[in-house]
């Protein structure tokens, strides 16, 4: 079964497979339909009068999202625009969600007006012209409210705005202070120190691993690639694509992690599984290289270890220039096929940029914010959870967020890239085989797939 | 259906609007509910899948008619061939074992010598009623290499932990789950067939001095032949369409179970991960063909043996 990058809810991250083997039925549902045209970059801005009129016209909108209790934020919108009714539908999480969305879009009926979508999935849906360009609906004006790299993730090369950021996952490191203290390990600041600590710790206690690099988690790998400054995918125009998932930077990463996995000083257990949760609870892993949503997630999943954890930035390749990548987080997008373009676009903007609504995501859903205001808000950054010994964890991740590069791009077929990663690179980590060679296989599988899908593939 | 129509035709003439026409329309009307559902839910999707398999849709460039190109690609596709080979191996090893167990349980229950027969019957059947998602979670825990009970037991005994989820063990581990799930189901079919054997036969056999084993071999087994054939056919289809168990264990063993581990899993991934709906339809069609051939092979062998 294909796997998705980790969804953003802090409640249930377990990804269930709601699929049966009815392939012919699936094929039947996925009817071939003509491309629906999306708002192109040359679209004229919609006038304020039109917006005012649309927001006073009774309208019903449908919103597909997996975010728990999002009804609270939706209520704020409905209070401001009483004429608009928003129907919230939970269509599943991760892969299940995207599969249903793609099927509805292809069938030409049943697709929602607004939809929850992760950053990395945006190009997968813009390549099929499925998202509405929000720029003519006033979205461009919101640019400065959001953290720069998040805006880079949602905007297109021609000034299009494909979605409005909701939450983010800049990557950091959560570590077990007690285990570090017991074995006299300093918090590693570089990857070199990290590798040395991994060897030292596993030698001192063979039941403990410095970290677990999940062999089924392409999202974490992409986050680490992002941190290392790699540019694995680049598109120019619509059909030109360059894929370089085995370039020098990637190989550096492959060699590093492949070596640690081969030595057996880190584990590669699949994440978000029962053994993995047990691993945290029983102290098998001394760190978790995770994202800003990780701290609240872990405090709910590993209660017996409360007070023993601390947060720190990721180890660095170059300690003088600290950088990080992103893992997870999501946005609100509007489908191109919606009949209520103005109202839907207003909803996507309001729910993520209205100060009360944005703050509610941080306080009720424990989302890590995408707006500059909230990241500088002392009531957010000042929280000092007991689980982390009273450390100001949000402040640490807010600082990390500023070091995330805005240039990282995603491929227009994320699901395939993710599955192929797991079957090549992930497999090599778990099997302790040659990870650098696996990068080459990943590269050639992606290239073959892209050509089959009609792309002109440049580069290696 | 024929009997119903005949009965309607034999009705005595009565005054009313043209009874002859009513007679003629009765047959199709009776068949209609089935036929409509059959057309709508079976033939239409099948025809549509066949139609889809003749095209290729690309993310860039749209849909083009490619004739049988997809079939040519599929027949040379190592991922598909490996997937089919793997389920064939699974079929050859797991099915005889499962049916033998089901047969033994059915005979034992039918012998009337077991105490608590009802409890045992229910106990063997219960796994079939457990949803496969729950079953896979449970087995995932049992198979766990760190905190699973077998792993912990062998660690306490200073033995190497069994690697249920490793590449070489995986097919066996899957076979174990499927056997656990379906022994009860097959046992019920066989047991029901045994209950229809007339008791005079047993009495006659007893008069002739046949023991329990002789009765089982010479009376019960021949009587079970049609039921066994039925369970075998179900197993052919089930094995070649193996999907649920591997797709659920994939989460805990992503490095062993790939998206093309079984042919059905491959078709699913092609459609929903790779967005290659047309090629997925082709693969499904070929898999269907393999199942038809395998089923016929089973039927032919069974019939030939009966003729001998």
XYZ file of C-alpha atoms in Angstrom:
768
model
C 0.000 0.000 0.000
C 1.256 3.443 -0.795
C 2.187 5.532 2.173
C 1.785 9.174 2.763
C 3.964 11.658 4.435
C 2.887 12.103 7.983
C -0.348 13.980 8.349
C -0.501 16.938 10.617
C -3.040 16.156 13.269
C -1.612 15.724 16.690
C -4.393 13.394 17.701
C -4.139 10.260 15.676
C -1.202 9.865 13.440
C -1.835 6.256 12.711
C -2.624 5.822 9.097
C -5.331 3.340 8.461
C -5.807 1.655 5.234
C -9.392 1.929 4.190
C -8.765 0.084 1.024
C -9.995 -3.159 -0.352
C -8.779 -4.902 -3.415
C -11.538 -3.702 -5.666
C -9.215 -2.536 -8.348
C -11.631 -2.735 -11.193
C -14.113 -0.735 -9.159
C -11.434 1.821 -8.413
C -10.597 1.939 -12.061
C -14.232 2.445 -12.836
C -14.502 5.283 -10.362
C -11.445 6.972 -11.708
C -13.181 7.889 -14.879
C -11.138 9.775 -17.365
C -12.400 13.288 -17.454
C -11.239 16.333 -19.286
C -8.940 18.768 -17.584
C -10.780 21.445 -15.731
C -9.201 24.780 -16.279
C -7.786 26.581 -13.301
C -7.337 30.238 -12.770
C -4.188 31.111 -14.635
C -1.657 33.610 -13.407
C -3.004 36.260 -15.743
C -6.398 36.225 -14.022
C -7.801 39.639 -13.184
C -8.181 40.448 -9.498
C -11.711 40.042 -8.221
C -13.213 43.362 -7.120
C -14.141 44.067 -3.512
C -17.742 44.668 -4.589
C -17.928 41.157 -6.043
C -16.433 39.724 -2.881
C -18.890 41.605 -0.660
C -21.778 40.437 -2.790
C -20.650 36.801 -2.751
C -20.157 36.798 1.013
C -23.740 37.984 1.543
C -25.239 35.395 -0.804
C -26.445 32.267 1.004
C -23.972 29.549 0.033
C -23.066 26.110 1.250
C -19.406 25.113 1.125
C -17.885 21.692 1.729
C -14.515 21.363 3.446
C -12.528 18.115 3.557
C -10.129 18.022 6.467
C -8.714 15.563 9.005
C -8.017 18.230 11.631
C -9.829 17.281 14.848
C -12.325 19.797 16.249
C -11.774 22.228 13.384
C -15.461 23.097 13.819
C -14.316 25.701 16.368
C -12.344 27.661 13.783
C -15.092 27.185 11.202
C -17.556 28.710 13.688
C -15.490 31.905 13.759
C -15.826 32.172 9.983
C -19.560 31.529 10.070
C -19.985 34.140 12.744
C -18.387 36.733 10.509
C -20.218 35.580 7.355
C -23.601 34.249 8.521
C -24.794 33.711 4.941
C -22.145 31.055 4.312
C -22.592 27.546 5.680
C -19.542 25.301 5.856
C -19.956 21.537 5.934
C -16.903 19.839 7.449
C -16.187 16.328 6.164
C -13.433 14.054 7.437
C -12.460 12.039 4.373
C -9.600 10.251 6.060
C -5.992 11.096 6.619
C -2.931 11.114 4.398
C -3.174 8.657 1.544
C -6.849 7.829 2.098
C -7.694 11.533 1.937
C -5.746 12.196 -1.267
C -7.019 9.060 -2.955
C -10.618 10.078 -2.329
C -9.896 13.619 -3.443
C -8.265 12.479 -6.668
C -11.129 10.114 -7.400
C -13.735 12.835 -6.831
C -11.787 15.308 -8.961
C -11.495 12.809 -11.795
C -15.138 11.846 -11.607
C -15.981 15.535 -11.960
C -18.496 15.364 -9.135
C -18.419 15.111 -5.348
C -15.213 17.063 -4.813
C -15.192 19.568 -1.937
C -14.878 23.340 -2.281
C -11.994 23.602 0.191
C -9.523 20.904 1.088
C -6.773 20.255 3.618
C -3.527 19.604 1.778
C 0.061 19.125 2.899
C 2.818 21.295 1.430
C 4.480 18.404 -0.338
C 1.224 17.350 -2.042
C 0.504 20.741 -3.638
C 2.478 20.149 -6.889
C 0.830 16.728 -7.233
C -2.514 18.502 -7.491
C -1.455 21.581 -9.459
C -0.044 19.362 -12.231
C -3.594 18.132 -12.831
C -4.976 21.711 -12.677
C -7.049 20.756 -9.670
C -6.364 23.783 -7.458
C -7.643 27.325 -7.784
C -5.111 30.123 -7.957
C -6.020 32.297 -4.963
C -3.981 35.326 -6.066
C -6.891 37.122 -7.760
C -8.948 36.679 -4.583
C -6.701 38.770 -2.371
C -4.323 36.057 -1.178
C -1.209 37.885 -2.389
C -1.799 40.530 0.274
C -1.329 37.897 2.987
C 2.242 37.104 1.956
C 3.892 39.130 4.694
C 1.838 37.577 7.473
C 3.322 34.146 6.868
C 6.796 32.785 7.494
C 8.779 33.219 4.250
C 9.516 29.571 3.559
C 5.880 28.570 4.029
C 4.870 31.135 1.426
C 7.546 29.746 -0.889
C 5.932 26.341 -0.503
C 2.433 27.484 -1.490
C 3.249 29.850 -4.352
C 3.956 29.130 -7.997
C 6.606 30.608 -10.297
C 4.126 33.033 -11.921
C 2.938 34.537 -8.633
C 0.154 31.989 -8.177
C -1.002 31.226 -4.646
C -2.163 27.627 -4.535
C -3.019 27.363 -0.844
C -2.844 29.216 2.470
C -0.429 27.808 5.093
C -2.025 26.472 8.259
C 0.685 24.775 10.289
C 4.300 23.787 9.837
C 6.921 21.297 10.945
C 10.423 22.776 11.054
C 12.702 19.946 12.144
C 14.539 19.686 15.430
C 15.750 17.007 17.793
C 13.980 15.727 20.881
C 16.338 13.870 23.208
C 16.297 11.937 26.458
C 18.284 14.082 28.888
C 18.473 11.255 31.445
C 20.038 8.824 28.949
C 22.470 11.477 27.727
C 23.485 12.313 31.316
C 23.860 8.685 32.327
C 26.340 8.005 29.530
C 28.020 11.397 29.589
C 26.866 12.372 26.122
C 26.813 16.050 25.151
C 23.935 17.278 22.985
C 25.465 16.864 19.500
C 25.710 20.074 17.509
C 27.106 18.574 14.338
C 26.303 15.373 12.472
C 29.868 14.262 13.172
C 29.292 14.515 16.918
C 25.961 12.810 16.429
C 27.587 9.795 14.745
C 30.213 9.543 17.489
C 27.496 9.709 20.138
C 25.523 6.988 18.317
C 28.499 4.620 18.438
C 29.327 5.448 22.033
C 25.775 5.030 23.300
C 25.055 1.752 21.572
C 28.361 0.333 22.801
C 27.598 1.369 26.372
C 24.066 -0.036 26.252
C 23.213 -2.409 23.375
C 19.477 -2.072 24.090
C 19.497 1.651 23.344
C 19.919 3.432 20.015
C 20.759 7.104 19.686
C 17.983 7.483 17.162
C 15.555 5.641 14.956
C 15.618 6.584 11.290
C 12.391 4.949 10.154
C 12.838 2.930 6.983
C 9.278 3.740 5.947
C 9.432 7.499 6.396
C 10.351 9.291 3.164
C 9.067 12.530 4.721
C 11.819 12.551 7.344
C 14.414 11.810 4.667
C 13.151 14.716 2.588
C 13.334 16.948 5.656
C 16.956 15.931 6.174
C 17.648 16.477 2.471
C 16.084 19.911 2.829
C 18.365 20.683 5.777
C 21.435 19.520 3.843
C 20.581 22.004 1.088
C 19.670 19.451 -1.551
C 17.426 20.336 -4.471
C 16.141 16.912 -5.464
C 13.334 18.135 -7.703
C 12.932 21.174 -9.903
C 10.273 21.931 -12.456
C 10.464 24.485 -15.200
C 7.404 25.112 -17.270
C 4.840 22.412 -16.874
C 6.465 19.410 -18.443
C 10.168 19.876 -17.789
C 11.387 18.199 -14.670
C 14.794 17.639 -13.222
C 15.278 14.824 -10.755
C 18.496 14.547 -8.789
C 17.881 12.420 -5.737
C 21.357 10.904 -5.994
C 23.475 14.034 -6.410
C 26.476 14.843 -4.212
C 24.392 16.161 -1.310
C 22.092 13.162 -1.364
C 25.050 10.801 -1.540
C 26.609 12.496 1.484
C 23.375 11.848 3.365
C 23.140 8.305 2.011
C 26.683 7.467 3.054
C 26.215 8.949 6.515
C 22.961 7.192 7.416
C 23.789 4.033 5.496
C 26.983 3.642 7.513
C 25.258 4.173 10.879
C 22.512 1.717 9.931
C 25.031 -0.848 8.707
C 26.993 -0.633 11.946
C 23.721 -1.181 13.785
C 24.205 1.817 16.098
C 20.893 3.353 15.021
C 17.630 1.498 14.512
C 15.401 1.695 11.446
C 12.040 0.547 12.856
C 8.959 1.663 10.915
C 7.397 4.649 12.657
C 3.850 5.203 13.933
C 3.514 1.471 14.607
C 2.922 -0.249 17.944
C 6.529 -1.442 18.365
C 7.685 2.108 17.641
C 5.437 3.608 20.324
C 6.635 0.904 22.699
C 10.207 1.843 21.772
C 9.675 5.386 23.036
C 7.912 4.269 26.171
C 10.578 1.709 27.031
C 13.551 3.951 26.280
C 14.812 2.192 23.158
C 15.425 5.471 21.310
C 17.406 8.274 22.921
C 16.409 10.914 20.370
C 13.686 11.576 17.846
C 14.641 13.665 14.841
C 11.241 15.169 14.317
C 9.271 18.270 13.459
C 7.690 21.050 15.503
C 4.486 19.027 15.850
C 6.567 16.290 17.469
C 6.772 17.672 21.026
C 3.021 17.707 21.667
C 2.605 14.424 19.821
C 5.270 12.686 21.881
C 3.946 14.010 25.167
C 0.654 12.302 24.340
C 2.230 9.035 23.171
C 5.010 8.422 25.685
C 3.458 9.570 28.963
C 5.620 7.353 31.218
C 8.734 9.236 30.067
C 7.409 12.675 31.084
C 10.027 15.111 32.311
C 12.923 13.210 30.754
C 12.806 14.821 27.318
C 14.370 18.039 26.059
C 14.413 19.761 22.673
C 17.340 21.057 20.609
C 17.996 22.025 16.993
C 19.044 19.346 14.511
C 22.760 18.574 14.400
C 24.401 20.578 11.599
C 26.613 19.878 8.609
C 28.154 23.308 9.100
C 27.896 24.486 12.707
C 28.569 28.080 11.684
C 25.437 28.255 9.534
C 22.586 26.493 11.338
C 19.820 25.410 8.975
C 16.845 23.115 9.122
C 14.248 21.467 6.904
C 10.535 20.956 7.209
C 8.544 17.784 7.817
C 4.773 17.932 7.675
C 2.367 20.757 8.268
C -0.463 21.544 5.943
C -2.517 24.181 4.181
C -6.023 24.965 3.018
C -6.549 24.933 -0.742
C -9.576 25.562 -2.957
C -10.460 23.145 -5.738
C -10.529 24.580 -9.244
C -13.878 22.943 -9.868
C -15.708 24.770 -7.067
C -18.812 26.682 -8.039
C -18.261 29.170 -5.217
C -14.786 30.419 -5.988
C -14.997 33.702 -4.066
C -16.537 32.328 -0.883
C -14.229 29.305 -0.824
C -11.160 31.476 -1.375
C -12.263 33.809 1.417
C -12.701 30.837 3.727
C -9.205 29.505 3.016
C -7.740 32.927 3.758
C -9.832 33.693 6.822
C -9.369 30.444 8.670
C -5.570 30.667 8.473
C -4.925 34.398 8.648
C -7.617 35.714 10.983
C -5.721 36.312 14.250
C -8.324 34.605 16.446
C -8.637 31.590 14.164
C -4.881 31.194 13.664
C -4.305 31.405 17.399
C -6.984 28.827 18.048
C -5.083 26.298 15.912
C -2.072 26.813 18.164
C -3.959 26.559 21.436
C -6.674 23.968 20.670
C -5.095 21.702 18.073
C -1.519 22.357 19.286
C -0.478 23.138 15.722
C 2.861 24.777 15.158
C 1.942 28.153 13.592
C 2.768 29.427 10.137
C 2.231 33.128 10.893
C 5.014 35.470 11.937
C 2.799 37.100 14.577
C 2.177 33.896 16.471
C 5.791 32.777 16.326
C 6.666 36.062 18.065
C 3.752 35.902 20.506
C 5.055 35.424 24.070
C 1.906 33.559 25.073
C 2.847 30.937 22.481
C 6.626 30.862 22.762
C 6.538 31.183 26.544
C 4.774 27.909 27.288
C 6.955 25.567 29.345
C 5.507 22.033 29.306
C 6.365 19.696 32.188
C 6.994 16.870 29.754
C 10.135 18.750 28.686
C 11.164 19.670 32.205
C 9.759 23.176 31.856
C 11.839 23.952 28.790
C 10.378 26.562 26.408
C 10.035 24.106 23.547
C 7.951 26.364 21.288
C 10.623 29.055 21.459
C 13.268 26.594 20.299
C 11.215 25.523 17.302
C 10.210 29.119 16.537
C 13.920 29.929 16.260
C 14.478 26.856 14.095
C 11.648 27.920 11.788
C 13.660 30.991 10.813
C 16.490 28.794 9.553
C 14.394 26.776 7.085
C 15.379 27.391 3.475
C 12.525 28.673 1.248
C 13.817 26.982 -1.892
C 12.915 23.355 -1.471
C 10.563 21.971 -4.141
C 8.421 18.850 -4.360
C 7.845 16.534 -7.315
C 4.537 16.587 -9.207
C 3.989 12.928 -8.244
C 4.689 12.763 -4.550
C 3.068 9.375 -3.860
C 5.291 7.636 -6.383
C 8.443 9.355 -5.097
C 7.575 8.357 -1.539
C 6.772 4.728 -2.354
C 9.907 4.378 -4.457
C 12.011 5.818 -1.628
C 10.698 3.225 0.815
C 11.359 0.388 -1.624
C 14.903 1.479 -2.424
C 16.591 3.758 0.118
C 14.393 2.769 3.062
C 14.865 -0.881 2.262
C 18.648 -0.484 2.102
C 18.656 1.120 5.569
C 16.581 -1.679 7.070
C 18.521 -4.397 5.274
C 21.894 -2.786 6.121
C 22.845 -2.851 2.433
C 24.415 -0.201 0.198
C 22.392 2.988 0.671
C 24.321 4.978 -1.940
C 23.572 2.333 -4.559
C 19.924 2.456 -3.460
C 19.881 6.199 -4.145
C 20.852 5.381 -7.723
C 17.978 2.906 -7.997
C 15.607 5.506 -6.598
C 16.841 7.998 -9.170
C 16.402 5.621 -12.089
C 12.966 4.448 -10.954
C 11.748 8.041 -10.641
C 13.234 9.003 -13.981
C 11.572 6.054 -15.708
C 8.259 6.881 -14.084
C 8.471 10.563 -15.030
C 9.206 9.693 -18.653
C 6.310 7.250 -18.699
C 4.069 10.061 -17.477
C 5.164 12.256 -20.371
C 7.637 14.562 -18.603
C 10.812 15.758 -20.230
C 13.425 14.758 -17.695
C 16.551 16.852 -17.416
C 19.708 16.470 -15.380
C 21.327 13.212 -14.419
C -36.432 -20.183 -13.161
C -37.543 -22.724 -15.728
C -39.710 -24.454 -13.142
C -41.395 -21.201 -12.189
C -42.158 -20.339 -15.778
C -43.548 -23.776 -16.406
C -45.775 -23.524 -13.372
C -47.098 -20.192 -14.575
C -47.851 -21.671 -17.987
C -49.876 -24.505 -16.523
C -52.264 -22.120 -14.788
C -55.911 -22.756 -15.814
C -57.354 -20.262 -18.228
C -59.253 -17.539 -16.543
C -61.009 -14.481 -17.783
C -58.698 -11.506 -17.964
C -56.416 -9.597 -20.235
C -54.479 -11.926 -22.496
C -53.011 -14.534 -20.131
C -50.708 -15.722 -22.880
C -48.823 -12.448 -22.918
C -48.606 -12.453 -19.139
C -47.023 -15.876 -19.343
C -44.455 -14.729 -21.810
C -43.456 -11.689 -19.747
C -43.223 -13.538 -16.440
C -39.875 -15.219 -17.128
C -37.858 -12.135 -17.993
C -39.497 -10.299 -15.101
C -38.316 -12.922 -12.656
C -34.817 -12.833 -14.075
C -34.713 -9.047 -14.285
C -33.595 -8.184 -10.710
C -30.641 -10.511 -10.976
C -29.822 -9.531 -14.522
C -29.885 -5.805 -13.824
C -27.576 -6.151 -10.847
C -25.336 -8.530 -12.777
C -25.061 -6.095 -15.669
C -24.628 -3.049 -13.477
C -22.263 -4.383 -10.846
C -20.378 -7.074 -12.729
C -20.377 -6.820 -16.493
C -20.308 -3.018 -16.737
C -17.215 -2.529 -14.530
C -15.551 -5.470 -16.257
C -16.234 -3.989 -19.657
C -15.095 -0.592 -18.485
C -11.855 -2.005 -17.095
C -11.261 -3.770 -20.407
C -11.893 -0.493 -22.209
C -9.533 1.387 -19.852
C -6.785 -1.151 -20.372
C -6.535 -0.143 -24.025
C -5.570 3.447 -23.259
C -2.729 5.273 -21.623
C -3.262 8.420 -19.624
C -0.260 10.586 -18.833
C 0.101 13.480 -16.412
C 1.583 15.390 -19.328
C -0.058 14.765 -22.665
C -3.453 13.356 -21.747
C -5.041 10.097 -22.874
C -4.140 8.160 -26.000
C -5.352 4.862 -27.437
C -2.519 2.344 -27.300
C -4.240 -0.904 -28.281
C -2.639 -3.895 -26.609
C 0.574 -2.077 -25.665
C -0.268 -2.251 -21.959
C -0.660 -6.024 -22.203
C 2.666 -6.382 -23.964
C 4.328 -4.309 -21.219
C 2.604 -6.257 -18.456
C 3.627 -9.657 -19.786
C 7.246 -8.533 -19.592
C 6.871 -6.681 -16.287
C 9.116 -8.381 -13.709
C 7.171 -6.865 -10.803
C 3.927 -8.432 -12.016
C 5.552 -11.783 -12.798
C 7.195 -11.917 -9.370
C 3.900 -11.020 -7.719
C 2.045 -13.798 -9.535
C 4.879 -16.240 -8.858
C 4.788 -15.406 -5.168
C 1.041 -15.999 -4.792
C 1.370 -19.215 -6.825
C 3.988 -20.439 -4.354
C 1.754 -19.326 -1.525
C -1.129 -21.301 -3.047
C 0.889 -24.482 -3.490
C 2.101 -24.518 0.112
C -0.614 -22.873 2.164
C -3.799 -24.244 0.607
C -3.124 -28.002 0.997
C -2.089 -27.404 4.583
C -5.172 -25.348 5.363
C -7.601 -27.768 3.698
C -5.979 -30.753 5.399
C -6.404 -29.082 8.780
C -9.994 -28.132 7.969
C -10.674 -31.729 6.904
C -9.175 -33.164 10.082
C -11.197 -30.827 12.276
C -14.395 -31.569 10.322
C -13.876 -35.332 10.598
C -13.036 -35.097 14.273
C -16.133 -33.034 14.990
C -18.324 -35.340 12.921
C -17.008 -38.455 14.649
C -18.994 -37.479 17.734
C -16.123 -38.568 19.940
C -15.064 -35.061 20.946
C -16.134 -33.491 24.183
C -17.245 -29.867 24.039
C -17.707 -30.229 20.285
C -19.745 -27.047 20.054
C -17.172 -24.970 21.864
C -14.386 -26.343 19.685
C -16.384 -25.751 16.522
C -17.032 -22.175 17.505
C -13.433 -21.654 18.607
C -12.060 -22.752 15.255
C -14.559 -20.610 13.403
C -14.098 -17.424 15.440
C -10.945 -16.191 13.639
C -12.962 -15.972 10.440
C -15.250 -13.489 12.162
C -12.354 -11.291 13.314
C -11.948 -8.328 10.944
C -8.692 -8.653 9.058
C -7.526 -5.227 10.226
C -7.800 -6.390 13.824
C -6.182 -9.701 12.946
C -3.234 -7.997 11.287
C -2.733 -5.695 14.287
C -2.806 -8.690 16.596
C -0.384 -10.735 14.520
C 1.769 -7.678 14.048
C 2.156 -7.594 17.816
C 2.756 -11.341 18.107
C 5.372 -11.235 15.330
C 7.087 -8.134 16.753
C 10.866 -8.538 16.842
C 11.330 -6.415 20.004
C 8.304 -6.582 22.242
C 6.384 -9.505 20.748
C 5.776 -12.438 23.127
C 7.789 -14.909 21.019
C 10.722 -12.521 20.845
C 10.599 -11.935 24.605
C 10.283 -15.632 25.363
C 13.268 -16.568 23.261
C 15.279 -13.703 24.740
C 14.546 -15.039 28.221
C 15.727 -18.468 27.097
C 18.839 -16.942 25.495
C 17.757 -18.107 22.052
C 17.872 -15.985 18.911
C 14.517 -14.228 18.428
C 12.445 -15.639 15.541
C 12.477 -13.182 12.634
C 8.836 -13.531 11.569
C 8.941 -10.316 9.585
C 12.175 -10.936 7.714
C 12.305 -11.481 3.981
C 12.729 -15.254 4.146
C 10.035 -15.814 6.780
C 7.414 -13.390 5.530
C 5.534 -15.696 3.154
C 5.313 -18.293 5.910
C 4.121 -15.691 8.404
C 1.430 -14.576 5.953
C 0.430 -18.179 5.291
C 0.077 -18.674 9.030
C -2.303 -15.715 9.346
C -4.382 -16.788 6.355
C -4.560 -20.375 7.636
C -5.627 -19.157 11.057
C -8.322 -17.028 9.458
C -9.750 -19.555 7.013
C -9.441 -23.032 8.555
C -12.695 -22.470 10.418
C -14.508 -21.253 7.341
C -13.494 -24.284 5.286
C -14.152 -26.592 8.201
C -17.756 -25.401 8.397
C -18.310 -26.126 4.699
C -16.840 -29.628 5.035
C -18.638 -30.313 8.297
C -21.978 -29.283 6.757
C -21.324 -31.647 3.860
C -20.591 -34.494 6.291
C -23.888 -33.953 8.086
C -25.778 -34.723 4.856
C -24.357 -38.251 4.596
C -27.278 -40.632 5.295
C -26.873 -42.530 8.549
C -27.888 -45.871 7.036
C -24.539 -45.898 5.258
C -22.717 -45.791 8.597
C -24.980 -48.489 9.969
C -24.349 -50.664 6.940
C -20.623 -50.111 7.280
C -20.770 -51.012 10.960
C -22.644 -54.202 10.093
C -19.857 -55.063 7.655
C -17.368 -54.558 10.466
C -15.783 -51.280 9.306
C -13.998 -49.232 11.988
C -13.965 -45.456 12.355
C -10.926 -45.018 10.080
C -12.390 -47.235 7.413
C -15.668 -45.295 7.528
C -13.804 -42.026 7.224
C -11.762 -43.255 4.273
C -14.394 -45.128 2.311
C -17.583 -43.217 3.055
C -16.885 -39.757 4.391
C -14.048 -38.765 2.087
C -15.829 -39.715 -1.142
C -18.926 -37.917 0.119
C -16.829 -34.838 0.745
C -15.450 -34.616 -2.767
C -17.803 -31.872 -4.072
C -17.360 -29.808 -0.909
C -13.594 -30.191 -1.053
C -13.595 -29.083 -4.658
C -15.616 -26.031 -3.688
C -13.229 -25.045 -0.898
C -10.293 -25.631 -3.235
C -11.779 -23.295 -5.833
C -12.418 -20.622 -3.212
C -8.827 -21.008 -2.090
C -7.481 -20.606 -5.627
C -9.295 -17.312 -5.936
C -8.385 -16.197 -2.404
C -4.704 -17.008 -2.813
C -4.222 -15.304 -6.138
C -6.057 -12.234 -4.886
C -4.053 -12.065 -1.671
C -4.205 -8.414 -0.610
C -5.461 -7.609 2.881
C -2.848 -9.392 4.944
C 0.239 -8.193 3.046
C -1.101 -4.670 2.736
C -1.637 -4.513 6.494
C 1.699 -6.088 7.422
C 3.367 -3.656 5.025
C 3.134 -1.019 7.742
C 5.300 -2.954 10.155
C 7.590 -4.503 7.533
C 7.869 -1.900 4.788
C 11.314 -3.128 3.795
C 10.053 -6.647 3.065
C 6.584 -6.127 1.600
C 6.897 -3.883 -1.409
C 4.017 -2.331 -3.297
C 4.232 -5.194 -5.807
C 4.511 -8.026 -3.271
C 1.368 -9.676 -4.635
C -0.242 -9.070 -8.008
C -3.348 -7.544 -6.481
C -1.303 -5.205 -4.306
C 0.610 -4.176 -7.416
C -2.562 -3.323 -9.322
C -3.762 -1.293 -6.365
C -0.512 0.669 -6.065
C -0.431 1.330 -9.785
C -3.888 2.856 -9.683
C -3.670 4.806 -6.452
C 0.012 5.589 -5.968
C 1.237 5.797 -9.525
C -1.965 7.217 -11.037
C -1.585 4.645 -13.806
C -5.216 3.597 -13.914
C -4.979 2.119 -17.397
C -2.031 -0.079 -16.618
C -3.689 -1.111 -13.335
C -6.732 -2.237 -15.322
C -4.456 -4.288 -17.573
C -2.767 -5.944 -14.614
C -6.148 -6.701 -13.007
C -7.370 -8.233 -16.211
C -4.335 -10.451 -16.583
C -4.629 -11.506 -12.947
C -8.267 -12.400 -13.585
C -7.137 -14.512 -16.537
C -4.587 -16.336 -14.386
C -7.287 -17.116 -11.825
C -9.665 -18.445 -14.500
C -6.924 -20.689 -15.875
C -5.917 -21.947 -12.435
C -9.552 -22.648 -11.509
C -10.126 -24.580 -14.727
C -6.964 -26.558 -14.195
C -8.205 -27.567 -10.736
C -11.645 -28.516 -12.079
C -10.252 -30.502 -15.004
C -7.852 -32.481 -12.830
C -10.604 -33.263 -10.364
C -13.028 -34.376 -13.084
C -10.466 -36.494 -14.869
C -9.657 -38.292 -11.641
C -13.316 -38.950 -11.029
C -13.705 -40.517 -14.494
C -10.893 -42.948 -13.879
